[in-house]
């Protein structure tokens, strides 16, 4: 069976990573959470007291830092490592969510991350989620999905995720953070968040996770069936 690239883009907290992870598990594909990579860079800059506007220092940091993923055998999760150390919990904190959009507008940061993501997916057989996968990282992805949901639904989901980790954040703060990130992500000059012309839209406001996963898997099946037909009949 042909190995393809599945690009899942969209707004924050629409269920992209939950969907992408389940689709990858179903297909035996690798899952790459590109948002985690931007969060990793943000954590590094904050911990090294590097001003986001100090471009020479940011560029130097990009040469120094090593972002990798390590599979946690117990949970089956791919966890983000910064310089070889698992930092998955640290990158999900609100202090990182509050700064990550400012870091991800920096062109040098984007170039470095996009290059690494293209390397990670060069053998295909990957599900990648983010903001610019279908437009910039893999414009030739065979399946492109653009996810959205109303902001209140997204905020409630994010609040629950944070509460599970012991971080209790008022709903208004989360709504404010999501709206701010949506704005920065979609108006930045370099590869802004937008739906690729050939991406299918998936609104997750009123559907279950199983329905989201089935929606993507159906797209995958139809692409694979078409590829098989072309291979058989030319
Ligand atoms: O998916 P997430 O919320 O963890 O992503 C964190 C931030 O990273 C998000 O606000 C925008 C940025 N991002 C990006 O600019 N490009 C990507 N491909 C993925 C994330």
JSON list of C-alpha atoms in Angstrom, two decimals, residues 17-231:
[
{"chain": "A", "resi": 17, "resn": "UNK", "atom": "CA", "xyz": [-3.61, 16.31, 17.79]},
{"chain": "A", "resi": 18, "resn": "UNK", "atom": "CA", "xyz": [-6.17, 13.86, 19.21]},
{"chain": "A", "resi": 19, "resn": "UNK", "atom": "CA", "xyz": [-7.43, 13.19, 15.69]},
{"chain": "A", "resi": 20, "resn": "UNK", "atom": "CA", "xyz": [-3.95, 13.02, 14.13]},
{"chain": "A", "resi": 21, "resn": "UNK", "atom": "CA", "xyz": [-2.68, 10.65, 16.82]},
{"chain": "A", "resi": 22, "resn": "UNK", "atom": "CA", "xyz": [-5.63, 8.26, 16.39]},
{"chain": "A", "resi": 23, "resn": "UNK", "atom": "CA", "xyz": [-5.35, 8.33, 12.59]},
{"chain": "A", "resi": 24, "resn": "UNK", "atom": "CA", "xyz": [-1.61, 7.59, 12.81]},
{"chain": "A", "resi": 25, "resn": "UNK", "atom": "CA", "xyz": [-2.21, 4.68, 15.20]},
{"chain": "A", "resi": 26, "resn": "UNK", "atom": "CA", "xyz": [-4.91, 3.25, 12.94]},
{"chain": "A", "resi": 27, "resn": "UNK", "atom": "CA", "xyz": [-2.63, 3.37, 9.86]},
{"chain": "A", "resi": 28, "resn": "UNK", "atom": "CA", "xyz": [0.65, 2.48, 11.62]},
{"chain": "A", "resi": 29, "resn": "UNK", "atom": "CA", "xyz": [2.02, 5.88, 10.56]},
{"chain": "A", "resi": 30, "resn": "UNK", "atom": "CA", "xyz": [4.31, 8.22, 12.49]},
{"chain": "A", "resi": 31, "resn": "UNK", "atom": "CA", "xyz": [2.62, 11.18, 14.17]},
{"chain": "A", "resi": 32, "resn": "UNK", "atom": "CA", "xyz": [4.41, 14.52, 14.29]},
{"chain": "A", "resi": 33, "resn": "UNK", "atom": "CA", "xyz": [3.07, 17.33, 16.44]},
{"chain": "A", "resi": 34, "resn": "UNK", "atom": "CA", "xyz": [4.68, 20.42, 14.88]},
{"chain": "A", "resi": 35, "resn": "UNK", "atom": "CA", "xyz": [3.16, 22.76, 17.49]},
{"chain": "A", "resi": 36, "resn": "UNK", "atom": "CA", "xyz": [5.25, 20.92, 20.10]},
{"chain": "A", "resi": 37, "resn": "UNK", "atom": "CA", "xyz": [8.37, 21.91, 18.15]},
{"chain": "A", "resi": 38, "resn": "UNK", "atom": "CA", "xyz": [7.50, 25.64, 18.26]},
{"chain": "A", "resi": 39, "resn": "UNK", "atom": "CA", "xyz": [6.71, 25.22, 21.95]},
{"chain": "A", "resi": 40, "resn": "UNK", "atom": "CA", "xyz": [10.12, 23.58, 22.43]},
{"chain": "A", "resi": 41, "resn": "UNK", "atom": "CA", "xyz": [11.89, 26.54, 20.84]},
{"chain": "A", "resi": 42, "resn": "UNK", "atom": "CA", "xyz": [9.87, 28.92, 23.04]},
{"chain": "A", "resi": 43, "resn": "UNK", "atom": "CA", "xyz": [10.84, 27.00, 26.19]},
{"chain": "A", "resi": 44, "resn": "UNK", "atom": "CA", "xyz": [14.49, 27.09, 25.19]},
{"chain": "A", "resi": 45, "resn": "UNK", "atom": "CA", "xyz": [14.48, 30.86, 24.55]},
{"chain": "A", "resi": 46, "resn": "UNK", "atom": "CA", "xyz": [12.70, 31.57, 27.83]},
{"chain": "A", "resi": 47, "resn": "UNK", "atom": "CA", "xyz": [15.01, 29.33, 29.85]},
{"chain": "A", "resi": 48, "resn": "UNK", "atom": "CA", "xyz": [18.09, 30.94, 28.30]},
{"chain": "A", "resi": 49, "resn": "UNK", "atom": "CA", "xyz": [16.70, 34.46, 28.78]},
{"chain": "A", "resi": 50, "resn": "UNK", "atom": "CA", "xyz": [16.92, 35.16, 25.06]},
{"chain": "A", "resi": 51, "resn": "UNK", "atom": "CA", "xyz": [14.87, 38.14, 23.95]},
{"chain": "A", "resi": 52, "resn": "UNK", "atom": "CA", "xyz": [12.60, 37.07, 21.05]},
{"chain": "A", "resi": 53, "resn": "UNK", "atom": "CA", "xyz": [13.60, 40.24, 19.20]},
{"chain": "A", "resi": 54, "resn": "UNK", "atom": "CA", "xyz": [17.33, 39.63, 19.53]},
{"chain": "A", "resi": 55, "resn": "UNK", "atom": "CA", "xyz": [17.64, 37.90, 16.13]},
{"chain": "A", "resi": 56, "resn": "UNK", "atom": "CA", "xyz": [21.36, 37.04, 16.25]},
{"chain": "A", "resi": 57, "resn": "UNK", "atom": "CA", "xyz": [20.85, 35.29, 19.61]},
{"chain": "A", "resi": 58, "resn": "UNK", "atom": "CA", "xyz": [17.69, 33.54, 18.37]},
{"chain": "A", "resi": 59, "resn": "UNK", "atom": "CA", "xyz": [19.58, 32.30, 15.31]},
{"chain": "A", "resi": 60, "resn": "UNK", "atom": "CA", "xyz": [22.47, 31.12, 17.46]},
{"chain": "A", "resi": 61, "resn": "UNK", "atom": "CA", "xyz": [19.98, 29.29, 19.71]},
{"chain": "A", "resi": 62, "resn": "UNK", "atom": "CA", "xyz": [18.48, 27.55, 16.67]},
{"chain": "A", "resi": 63, "resn": "UNK", "atom": "CA", "xyz": [21.93, 26.13, 15.88]},
{"chain": "A", "resi": 64, "resn": "UNK", "atom": "CA", "xyz": [22.43, 25.00, 19.47]},
{"chain": "A", "resi": 65, "resn": "UNK", "atom": "CA", "xyz": [19.12, 23.43, 20.39]},
{"chain": "A", "resi": 66, "resn": "UNK", "atom": "CA", "xyz": [18.11, 19.90, 19.47]},
{"chain": "A", "resi": 67, "resn": "UNK", "atom": "CA", "xyz": [14.46, 19.05, 19.12]},
{"chain": "A", "resi": 68, "resn": "UNK", "atom": "CA", "xyz": [13.54, 15.39, 18.88]},
{"chain": "A", "resi": 69, "resn": "UNK", "atom": "CA", "xyz": [10.62, 13.13, 19.75]},
{"chain": "A", "resi": 70, "resn": "UNK", "atom": "CA", "xyz": [10.85, 10.05, 21.91]},
{"chain": "A", "resi": 71, "resn": "UNK", "atom": "CA", "xyz": [8.17, 7.40, 22.14]},
{"chain": "A", "resi": 72, "resn": "UNK", "atom": "CA", "xyz": [6.92, 6.77, 25.66]},
{"chain": "A", "resi": 73, "resn": "UNK", "atom": "CA", "xyz": [6.37, 2.99, 25.76]},
{"chain": "A", "resi": 74, "resn": "UNK", "atom": "CA", "xyz": [3.97, 3.23, 28.69]},
{"chain": "A", "resi": 75, "resn": "UNK", "atom": "CA", "xyz": [1.57, 5.77, 27.16]},
{"chain": "A", "resi": 76, "resn": "UNK", "atom": "CA", "xyz": [2.42, 5.21, 23.47]},
{"chain": "A", "resi": 77, "resn": "UNK", "atom": "CA", "xyz": [2.80, 9.00, 23.24]},
{"chain": "A", "resi": 78, "resn": "UNK", "atom": "CA", "xyz": [5.52, 10.71, 21.26]},
{"chain": "A", "resi": 79, "resn": "UNK", "atom": "CA", "xyz": [7.07, 13.13, 23.70]},
{"chain": "A", "resi": 80, "resn": "UNK", "atom": "CA", "xyz": [9.04, 16.25, 22.84]},
{"chain": "A", "resi": 81, "resn": "UNK", "atom": "CA", "xyz": [12.67, 16.29, 23.94]},
{"chain": "A", "resi": 82, "resn": "UNK", "atom": "CA", "xyz": [14.81, 19.38, 24.16]},
{"chain": "A", "resi": 83, "resn": "UNK", "atom": "CA", "xyz": [18.50, 18.54, 24.07]},
{"chain": "A", "resi": 84, "resn": "UNK", "atom": "CA", "xyz": [17.67, 14.90, 24.78]},
{"chain": "A", "resi": 85, "resn": "UNK", "atom": "CA", "xyz": [15.51, 15.58, 27.86]},
{"chain": "A", "resi": 86, "resn": "UNK", "atom": "CA", "xyz": [11.74, 14.94, 27.78]},
{"chain": "A", "resi": 87, "resn": "UNK", "atom": "CA", "xyz": [9.98, 18.30, 28.30]},
{"chain": "A", "resi": 88, "resn": "UNK", "atom": "CA", "xyz": [6.44, 17.33, 27.27]},
{"chain": "A", "resi": 89, "resn": "UNK", "atom": "CA", "xyz": [4.75, 18.67, 30.42]},
{"chain": "A", "resi": 90, "resn": "UNK", "atom": "CA", "xyz": [6.76, 21.90, 30.46]},
{"chain": "A", "resi": 91, "resn": "UNK", "atom": "CA", "xyz": [5.87, 22.87, 26.90]},
{"chain": "A", "resi": 92, "resn": "UNK", "atom": "CA", "xyz": [2.12, 22.56, 27.62]},
{"chain": "A", "resi": 93, "resn": "UNK", "atom": "CA", "xyz": [2.12, 25.16, 30.41]},
{"chain": "A", "resi": 94, "resn": "UNK", "atom": "CA", "xyz": [0.22, 28.43, 29.98]},
{"chain": "A", "resi": 95, "resn": "UNK", "atom": "CA", "xyz": [3.45, 30.48, 30.13]},
{"chain": "A", "resi": 96, "resn": "UNK", "atom": "CA", "xyz": [4.53, 28.73, 26.93]},
{"chain": "A", "resi": 97, "resn": "UNK", "atom": "CA", "xyz": [1.07, 29.05, 25.32]},
{"chain": "A", "resi": 98, "resn": "UNK", "atom": "CA", "xyz": [1.24, 32.77, 26.06]},
{"chain": "A", "resi": 99, "resn": "UNK", "atom": "CA", "xyz": [4.53, 33.27, 24.19]},
{"chain": "A", "resi": 100, "resn": "UNK", "atom": "CA", "xyz": [4.62, 30.61, 21.48]},
{"chain": "A", "resi": 101, "resn": "UNK", "atom": "CA", "xyz": [2.84, 32.63, 18.81]},
{"chain": "A", "resi": 102, "resn": "UNK", "atom": "CA", "xyz": [5.40, 35.44, 19.16]},
{"chain": "A", "resi": 103, "resn": "UNK", "atom": "CA", "xyz": [8.21, 32.93, 18.64]},
{"chain": "A", "resi": 104, "resn": "UNK", "atom": "CA", "xyz": [6.53, 31.19, 15.74]},
{"chain": "A", "resi": 105, "resn": "UNK", "atom": "CA", "xyz": [6.27, 34.42, 13.71]},
{"chain": "A", "resi": 106, "resn": "UNK", "atom": "CA", "xyz": [10.09, 34.67, 13.54]},
{"chain": "A", "resi": 107, "resn": "UNK", "atom": "CA", "xyz": [11.11, 33.66, 9.98]},
{"chain": "A", "resi": 108, "resn": "UNK", "atom": "CA", "xyz": [14.39, 32.02, 11.10]},
{"chain": "A", "resi": 109, "resn": "UNK", "atom": "CA", "xyz": [12.45, 29.86, 13.57]},
{"chain": "A", "resi": 110, "resn": "UNK", "atom": "CA", "xyz": [9.92, 28.86, 10.91]},
{"chain": "A", "resi": 111, "resn": "UNK", "atom": "CA", "xyz": [12.61, 28.02, 8.35]},
{"chain": "A", "resi": 112, "resn": "UNK", "atom": "CA", "xyz": [14.48, 25.79, 10.81]},
{"chain": "A", "resi": 113, "resn": "UNK", "atom": "CA", "xyz": [11.30, 23.99, 11.93]},
{"chain": "A", "resi": 114, "resn": "UNK", "atom": "CA", "xyz": [9.91, 23.55, 8.40]},
{"chain": "A", "resi": 115, "resn": "UNK", "atom": "CA", "xyz": [13.24, 22.07, 7.23]},
{"chain": "A", "resi": 116, "resn": "UNK", "atom": "CA", "xyz": [13.26, 19.62, 10.11]},
{"chain": "A", "resi": 117, "resn": "UNK", "atom": "CA", "xyz": [9.60, 18.67, 9.53]},
{"chain": "A", "resi": 118, "resn": "UNK", "atom": "CA", "xyz": [10.26, 18.04, 5.83]},
{"chain": "A", "resi": 119, "resn": "UNK", "atom": "CA", "xyz": [13.18, 15.77, 6.77]},
{"chain": "A", "resi": 120, "resn": "UNK", "atom": "CA", "xyz": [11.01, 13.89, 9.27]},
{"chain": "A", "resi": 121, "resn": "UNK", "atom": "CA", "xyz": [8.33, 13.24, 6.64]},
{"chain": "A", "resi": 122, "resn": "UNK", "atom": "CA", "xyz": [10.52, 12.57, 3.63]},
{"chain": "A", "resi": 123, "resn": "UNK", "atom": "CA", "xyz": [9.74, 8.85, 3.62]},
{"chain": "A", "resi": 124, "resn": "UNK", "atom": "CA", "xyz": [6.02, 9.71, 3.85]},
{"chain": "A", "resi": 125, "resn": "UNK", "atom": "CA", "xyz": [3.76, 7.50, 5.97]},
{"chain": "A", "resi": 126, "resn": "UNK", "atom": "CA", "xyz": [3.22, 10.39, 8.42]},
{"chain": "A", "resi": 127, "resn": "UNK", "atom": "CA", "xyz": [0.39, 12.33, 9.96]},
{"chain": "A", "resi": 128, "resn": "UNK", "atom": "CA", "xyz": [1.52, 15.86, 10.76]},
{"chain": "A", "resi": 129, "resn": "UNK", "atom": "CA", "xyz": [-0.54, 18.47, 12.53]},
{"chain": "A", "resi": 130, "resn": "UNK", "atom": "CA", "xyz": [0.07, 22.19, 12.70]},
{"chain": "A", "resi": 131, "resn": "UNK", "atom": "CA", "xyz": [-0.83, 25.43, 10.97]},
{"chain": "A", "resi": 132, "resn": "UNK", "atom": "CA", "xyz": [1.08, 25.37, 7.68]},
{"chain": "A", "resi": 133, "resn": "UNK", "atom": "CA", "xyz": [1.54, 21.69, 6.85]},
{"chain": "A", "resi": 134, "resn": "UNK", "atom": "CA", "xyz": [-0.79, 21.62, 3.83]},
{"chain": "A", "resi": 135, "resn": "UNK", "atom": "CA", "xyz": [0.37, 25.04, 2.58]},
{"chain": "A", "resi": 136, "resn": "UNK", "atom": "CA", "xyz": [4.12, 25.14, 3.25]},
{"chain": "A", "resi": 137, "resn": "UNK", "atom": "CA", "xyz": [5.64, 22.00, 4.78]},
{"chain": "A", "resi": 138, "resn": "UNK", "atom": "CA", "xyz": [3.96, 19.43, 2.50]},
{"chain": "A", "resi": 139, "resn": "UNK", "atom": "CA", "xyz": [1.98, 21.28, -0.19]},
{"chain": "A", "resi": 140, "resn": "UNK", "atom": "CA", "xyz": [1.93, 17.91, -1.99]},
{"chain": "A", "resi": 141, "resn": "UNK", "atom": "CA", "xyz": [0.28, 16.05, 0.93]},
{"chain": "A", "resi": 142, "resn": "UNK", "atom": "CA", "xyz": [-2.20, 13.53, -0.44]},
{"chain": "A", "resi": 143, "resn": "UNK", "atom": "CA", "xyz": [-4.76, 14.26, 2.30]},
{"chain": "A", "resi": 144, "resn": "UNK", "atom": "CA", "xyz": [-5.27, 17.76, 3.71]},
{"chain": "A", "resi": 145, "resn": "UNK", "atom": "CA", "xyz": [-7.76, 18.54, 6.44]},
{"chain": "A", "resi": 146, "resn": "UNK", "atom": "CA", "xyz": [-8.41, 21.99, 7.90]},
{"chain": "A", "resi": 147, "resn": "UNK", "atom": "CA", "xyz": [-10.03, 21.85, 11.33]},
{"chain": "A", "resi": 148, "resn": "UNK", "atom": "CA", "xyz": [-12.05, 24.51, 13.04]},
{"chain": "A", "resi": 149, "resn": "UNK", "atom": "CA", "xyz": [-14.53, 24.79, 15.96]},
{"chain": "A", "resi": 150, "resn": "UNK", "atom": "CA", "xyz": [-16.24, 27.62, 17.82]},
{"chain": "A", "resi": 151, "resn": "UNK", "atom": "CA", "xyz": [-14.01, 29.35, 20.34]},
{"chain": "A", "resi": 152, "resn": "UNK", "atom": "CA", "xyz": [-16.11, 28.47, 23.41]},
{"chain": "A", "resi": 153, "resn": "UNK", "atom": "CA", "xyz": [-15.97, 24.73, 22.65]},
{"chain": "A", "resi": 154, "resn": "UNK", "atom": "CA", "xyz": [-12.23, 24.96, 22.09]},
{"chain": "A", "resi": 155, "resn": "UNK", "atom": "CA", "xyz": [-11.68, 26.87, 25.36]},
{"chain": "A", "resi": 156, "resn": "UNK", "atom": "CA", "xyz": [-13.67, 24.35, 27.41]},
{"chain": "A", "resi": 157, "resn": "UNK", "atom": "CA", "xyz": [-11.59, 21.50, 25.90]},
{"chain": "A", "resi": 158, "resn": "UNK", "atom": "CA", "xyz": [-8.31, 23.28, 26.64]},
{"chain": "A", "resi": 159, "resn": "UNK", "atom": "CA", "xyz": [-9.48, 24.09, 30.20]},
{"chain": "A", "resi": 160, "resn": "UNK", "atom": "CA", "xyz": [-10.17, 20.39, 30.83]},
{"chain": "A", "resi": 161, "resn": "UNK", "atom": "CA", "xyz": [-6.79, 19.37, 29.43]},
{"chain": "A", "resi": 162, "resn": "UNK", "atom": "CA", "xyz": [-5.02, 21.83, 31.73]},
{"chain": "A", "resi": 163, "resn": "UNK", "atom": "CA", "xyz": [-7.15, 20.82, 34.75]},
{"chain": "A", "resi": 164, "resn": "UNK", "atom": "CA", "xyz": [-6.13, 17.17, 34.29]},
{"chain": "A", "resi": 165, "resn": "UNK", "atom": "CA", "xyz": [-2.53, 18.37, 34.65]},
{"chain": "A", "resi": 166, "resn": "UNK", "atom": "CA", "xyz": [-3.37, 20.35, 37.79]},
{"chain": "A", "resi": 167, "resn": "UNK", "atom": "CA", "xyz": [-3.37, 23.79, 36.17]},
{"chain": "A", "resi": 168, "resn": "UNK", "atom": "CA", "xyz": [-6.67, 25.58, 36.85]},
{"chain": "A", "resi": 169, "resn": "UNK", "atom": "CA", "xyz": [-7.12, 28.50, 34.47]},
{"chain": "A", "resi": 170, "resn": "UNK", "atom": "CA", "xyz": [-10.27, 30.68, 34.21]},
{"chain": "A", "resi": 171, "resn": "UNK", "atom": "CA", "xyz": [-12.24, 30.16, 30.99]},
{"chain": "A", "resi": 172, "resn": "UNK", "atom": "CA", "xyz": [-11.95, 33.86, 30.04]},
{"chain": "A", "resi": 173, "resn": "UNK", "atom": "CA", "xyz": [-8.14, 33.69, 30.17]},
{"chain": "A", "resi": 174, "resn": "UNK", "atom": "CA", "xyz": [-8.18, 30.69, 27.87]},
{"chain": "A", "resi": 175, "resn": "UNK", "atom": "CA", "xyz": [-10.60, 32.33, 25.43]},
{"chain": "A", "resi": 176, "resn": "UNK", "atom": "CA", "xyz": [-8.38, 35.40, 25.38]},
{"chain": "A", "resi": 177, "resn": "UNK", "atom": "CA", "xyz": [-5.25, 33.29, 24.74]},
{"chain": "A", "resi": 178, "resn": "UNK", "atom": "CA", "xyz": [-6.94, 31.33, 21.92]},
{"chain": "A", "resi": 179, "resn": "UNK", "atom": "CA", "xyz": [-8.23, 34.49, 20.23]},
{"chain": "A", "resi": 180, "resn": "UNK", "atom": "CA", "xyz": [-4.84, 36.17, 20.51]},
{"chain": "A", "resi": 181, "resn": "UNK", "atom": "CA", "xyz": [-3.08, 33.12, 19.05]},
{"chain": "A", "resi": 182, "resn": "UNK", "atom": "CA", "xyz": [-5.66, 32.78, 16.23]},
{"chain": "A", "resi": 183, "resn": "UNK", "atom": "CA", "xyz": [-5.02, 36.40, 15.32]},
{"chain": "A", "resi": 184, "resn": "UNK", "atom": "CA", "xyz": [-1.22, 36.20, 15.41]},
{"chain": "A", "resi": 185, "resn": "UNK", "atom": "CA", "xyz": [-1.17, 32.81, 13.63]},
{"chain": "A", "resi": 186, "resn": "UNK", "atom": "CA", "xyz": [-3.42, 33.96, 10.80]},
{"chain": "A", "resi": 187, "resn": "UNK", "atom": "CA", "xyz": [-1.97, 37.42, 10.22]},
{"chain": "A", "resi": 188, "resn": "UNK", "atom": "CA", "xyz": [1.78, 36.69, 10.38]},
{"chain": "A", "resi": 189, "resn": "UNK", "atom": "CA", "xyz": [3.75, 37.38, 7.18]},
{"chain": "A", "resi": 190, "resn": "UNK", "atom": "CA", "xyz": [5.55, 34.04, 7.02]},
{"chain": "A", "resi": 191, "resn": "UNK", "atom": "CA", "xyz": [3.35, 30.99, 6.24]},
{"chain": "A", "resi": 192, "resn": "UNK", "atom": "CA", "xyz": [0.22, 32.22, 8.03]},
{"chain": "A", "resi": 193, "resn": "UNK", "atom": "CA", "xyz": [-2.50, 29.86, 9.19]},
{"chain": "A", "resi": 194, "resn": "UNK", "atom": "CA", "xyz": [-4.87, 29.46, 6.27]},
{"chain": "A", "resi": 195, "resn": "UNK", "atom": "CA", "xyz": [-6.80, 26.70, 4.62]},
{"chain": "A", "resi": 196, "resn": "UNK", "atom": "CA", "xyz": [-5.04, 25.27, 1.55]},
{"chain": "A", "resi": 197, "resn": "UNK", "atom": "CA", "xyz": [-7.25, 25.45, -1.54]},
{"chain": "A", "resi": 198, "resn": "UNK", "atom": "CA", "xyz": [-7.37, 21.65, -1.69]},
{"chain": "A", "resi": 199, "resn": "UNK", "atom": "CA", "xyz": [-7.94, 21.04, 2.06]},
{"chain": "A", "resi": 200, "resn": "UNK", "atom": "CA", "xyz": [-11.29, 19.69, 3.25]},
{"chain": "A", "resi": 201, "resn": "UNK", "atom": "CA", "xyz": [-12.91, 21.62, 6.06]},
{"chain": "A", "resi": 202, "resn": "UNK", "atom": "CA", "xyz": [-13.81, 19.79, 9.28]},
{"chain": "A", "resi": 203, "resn": "UNK", "atom": "CA", "xyz": [-15.82, 21.69, 11.90]},
{"chain": "A", "resi": 204, "resn": "UNK", "atom": "CA", "xyz": [-15.52, 19.81, 15.20]},
{"chain": "A", "resi": 205, "resn": "UNK", "atom": "CA", "xyz": [-17.88, 21.98, 17.29]},
{"chain": "A", "resi": 206, "resn": "UNK", "atom": "CA", "xyz": [-20.61, 19.37, 17.42]},
{"chain": "A", "resi": 207, "resn": "UNK", "atom": "CA", "xyz": [-19.02, 16.05, 16.58]},
{"chain": "A", "resi": 208, "resn": "UNK", "atom": "CA", "xyz": [-17.27, 13.38, 18.64]},
{"chain": "A", "resi": 209, "resn": "UNK", "atom": "CA", "xyz": [-13.61, 12.39, 18.43]},
{"chain": "A", "resi": 210, "resn": "UNK", "atom": "CA", "xyz": [-14.58, 9.09, 16.79]},
{"chain": "A", "resi": 211, "resn": "UNK", "atom": "CA", "xyz": [-16.47, 11.00, 14.11]},
{"chain": "A", "resi": 212, "resn": "UNK", "atom": "CA", "xyz": [-13.44, 13.26, 13.49]},
{"chain": "A", "resi": 213, "resn": "UNK", "atom": "CA", "xyz": [-11.16, 10.26, 13.15]},
{"chain": "A", "resi": 214, "resn": "UNK", "atom": "CA", "xyz": [-13.60, 8.44, 10.84]},
{"chain": "A", "resi": 215, "resn": "UNK", "atom": "CA", "xyz": [-13.87, 11.54, 8.67]},
{"chain": "A", "resi": 216, "resn": "UNK", "atom": "CA", "xyz": [-10.10, 11.62, 8.09]},
{"chain": "A", "resi": 217, "resn": "UNK", "atom": "CA", "xyz": [-9.84, 7.85, 7.62]},
{"chain": "A", "resi": 218, "resn": "UNK", "atom": "CA", "xyz": [-12.56, 7.98, 4.96]},
{"chain": "A", "resi": 219, "resn": "UNK", "atom": "CA", "xyz": [-10.57, 10.61, 3.06]},
{"chain": "A", "resi": 220, "resn": "UNK", "atom": "CA", "xyz": [-7.46, 8.45, 3.36]},
{"chain": "A", "resi": 221, "resn": "UNK", "atom": "CA", "xyz": [-9.31, 5.38, 2.05]},
{"chain": "A", "resi": 222, "resn": "UNK", "atom": "CA", "xyz": [-10.65, 7.22, -0.94]},
{"chain": "A", "resi": 223, "resn": "UNK", "atom": "CA", "xyz": [-7.19, 8.61, -1.82]},
{"chain": "A", "resi": 224, "resn": "UNK", "atom": "CA", "xyz": [-5.62, 5.15, -1.49]},
{"chain": "A", "resi": 225, "resn": "UNK", "atom": "CA", "xyz": [-8.36, 3.49, -3.55]},
{"chain": "A", "resi": 226, "resn": "UNK", "atom": "CA", "xyz": [-7.86, 6.13, -6.29]},
{"chain": "A", "resi": 227, "resn": "UNK", "atom": "CA", "xyz": [-4.08, 5.57, -6.21]},
{"chain": "A", "resi": 228, "resn": "UNK", "atom": "CA", "xyz": [-4.61, 1.81, -6.56]},
{"chain": "A", "resi": 229, "resn": "UNK", "atom": "CA", "xyz": [-6.96, 2.32, -9.51]},
{"chain": "A", "resi": 230, "resn": "UNK", "atom": "CA", "xyz": [-4.42, 4.56, -11.25]},
{"chain": "A", "resi": 231, "resn": "UNK", "atom": "CA", "xyz": [-1.66, 2.01, -10.57]}
]
